[in-house]
Amino acid sequence: MEEGKMREKNFVTTDNIFADLGLDDSDEMVTRSDLMSEVVSIIRKSGLTQKEVAEILGISAPKVSALMTGKINDFSNDTLVYYLTLLGCNVEIRVLPQRRKVGND
């Protein structure tokens, strides 16, 4: 291969970036990512300061900073759902049948 040229790599991806990265808890990570995204979106739209958010959520300002910068491993799904309720959301959990995977006959 000529120097300076990169080999082109093609990857088949799924809707789950965490699975694509080979993480064992990929489904949980997608859920946590979605929940965190909602919390951050609500906080940004609120116009509240980090100090005000910290008071509402009952956490420290550095913890709010970790939340706002996407430190996903610092928060559990349960904690994020709790934050959503403190921010005025009604959280609904639905159980749906799993989609049939191709090739599982």
Tab-separated table of C-alpha atoms in Angstrom:
chain	number	residue	atom	x	y	z
A	1	MET	CA	0.000	0.000	0.000
A	2	GLU	CA	1.280	3.456	-0.871
A	3	GLU	CA	2.406	5.612	1.986
A	4	GLY	CA	-0.110	8.253	2.983
A	5	LYS	CA	-3.134	6.332	1.727
A	6	MET	CA	-5.481	4.816	4.249
A	7	ARG	CA	-7.129	1.503	3.649
A	8	GLU	CA	-10.849	1.904	3.254
A	9	LYS	CA	-12.775	0.018	5.911
A	10	ASN	CA	-16.446	-0.807	5.657
A	11	PHE	CA	-18.481	-1.616	8.707
A	12	VAL	CA	-21.969	-3.010	8.923
A	13	THR	CA	-23.702	-1.191	11.726
A	14	THR	CA	-26.876	-1.680	13.691
A	15	ASP	CA	-29.161	0.830	15.380
A	16	ASN	CA	-27.163	0.200	18.539
A	17	ILE	CA	-23.733	1.843	18.542
A	18	PHE	CA	-22.906	0.119	21.824
A	19	ALA	CA	-23.498	-3.302	20.253
A	20	ASP	CA	-21.370	-2.226	17.299
A	21	LEU	CA	-18.601	-1.520	19.799
A	22	GLY	CA	-19.006	-5.011	21.264
A	23	LEU	CA	-20.224	-3.961	24.703
A	24	ASP	CA	-21.984	-6.693	26.686
A	25	ASP	CA	-24.631	-4.379	28.148
A	26	SER	CA	-25.382	-2.621	24.864
A	27	ASP	CA	-29.192	-2.673	25.179
A	28	GLU	CA	-29.024	-1.109	28.638
A	29	MET	CA	-26.564	1.494	27.366
A	30	VAL	CA	-28.962	2.551	24.585
A	31	THR	CA	-31.741	2.985	27.125
A	32	ARG	CA	-29.473	4.949	29.441
A	33	SER	CA	-28.281	7.116	26.564
A	34	ASP	CA	-31.875	7.885	25.545
A	35	LEU	CA	-32.850	8.749	29.122
A	36	MET	CA	-29.795	10.949	29.593
A	37	SER	CA	-30.507	12.737	26.335
A	38	GLU	CA	-34.034	13.553	27.538
A	39	VAL	CA	-32.809	14.836	30.902
A	40	VAL	CA	-30.170	17.044	29.282
A	41	SER	CA	-32.653	18.367	26.722
A	42	ILE	CA	-35.148	19.341	29.430
A	43	ILE	CA	-32.441	21.054	31.482
A	44	ARG	CA	-31.156	23.018	28.483
A	45	LYS	CA	-34.663	24.154	27.521
A	46	SER	CA	-35.419	25.195	31.107
A	47	GLY	CA	-32.802	27.925	31.209
A	48	LEU	CA	-31.952	26.948	34.783
A	49	THR	CA	-28.434	27.349	36.131
A	50	GLN	CA	-26.446	24.282	37.177
A	51	LYS	CA	-26.891	25.364	40.787
A	52	GLU	CA	-30.686	25.510	40.357
A	53	VAL	CA	-30.712	22.108	38.624
A	54	ALA	CA	-28.553	20.675	41.408
A	55	GLU	CA	-31.080	21.877	43.997
A	56	ILE	CA	-34.026	20.377	42.079
A	57	LEU	CA	-32.285	17.036	41.576
A	58	GLY	CA	-30.708	16.941	45.037
A	59	ILE	CA	-27.184	16.540	43.660
A	60	SER	CA	-23.991	18.596	43.565
A	61	ALA	CA	-23.138	21.056	40.788
A	62	PRO	CA	-20.219	18.834	39.653
A	63	LYS	CA	-22.701	15.959	39.313
A	64	VAL	CA	-24.917	18.183	37.148
A	65	SER	CA	-21.845	18.949	35.044
A	66	ALA	CA	-21.189	15.211	34.636
A	67	LEU	CA	-24.795	14.771	33.546
A	68	MET	CA	-24.650	17.631	31.047
A	69	THR	CA	-21.407	16.390	29.519
A	70	GLY	CA	-22.736	12.876	28.981
A	71	LYS	CA	-20.812	10.912	31.595
A	72	ILE	CA	-23.137	7.978	30.962
A	73	ASN	CA	-21.432	5.573	33.374
A	74	ASP	CA	-22.040	7.928	36.307
A	75	PHE	CA	-25.819	7.449	36.206
A	76	SER	CA	-28.090	4.414	36.331
A	77	ASN	CA	-31.318	4.079	34.378
A	78	ASP	CA	-33.255	4.313	37.658
A	79	THR	CA	-31.493	7.540	38.604
A	80	LEU	CA	-32.196	9.112	35.212
A	81	VAL	CA	-35.874	8.145	35.418
A	82	TYR	CA	-35.987	9.712	38.892
A	83	TYR	CA	-34.421	12.919	37.552
A	84	LEU	CA	-37.044	13.032	34.800
A	85	THR	CA	-39.815	12.863	37.398
A	86	LEU	CA	-38.161	15.622	39.452
A	87	LEU	CA	-38.050	17.722	36.278
A	88	GLY	CA	-41.807	17.348	35.864
A	89	CYS	CA	-42.065	14.430	33.448
A	90	ASN	CA	-44.369	11.449	33.632
A	91	VAL	CA	-42.282	8.436	32.712
A	92	GLU	CA	-44.059	5.468	31.171
A	93	ILE	CA	-42.400	2.085	30.758
A	94	ARG	CA	-43.902	-0.193	28.125
A	95	VAL	CA	-43.164	-3.838	27.500
A	96	LEU	CA	-43.464	-4.896	23.873
A	97	PRO	CA	-42.906	-8.262	22.245
A	98	GLN	CA	-39.429	-8.616	20.837
A	99	ARG	CA	-39.154	-8.271	17.089
A	100	ARG	CA	-38.492	-11.559	15.397
A	101	LYS	CA	-34.891	-11.752	14.283
A	102	VAL	CA	-34.139	-12.916	10.756
A	103	GLY	CA	-32.812	-16.439	10.656
A	104	ASN	CA	-34.399	-17.637	13.900
A	105	ASP	CA	-36.886	-20.102	12.442
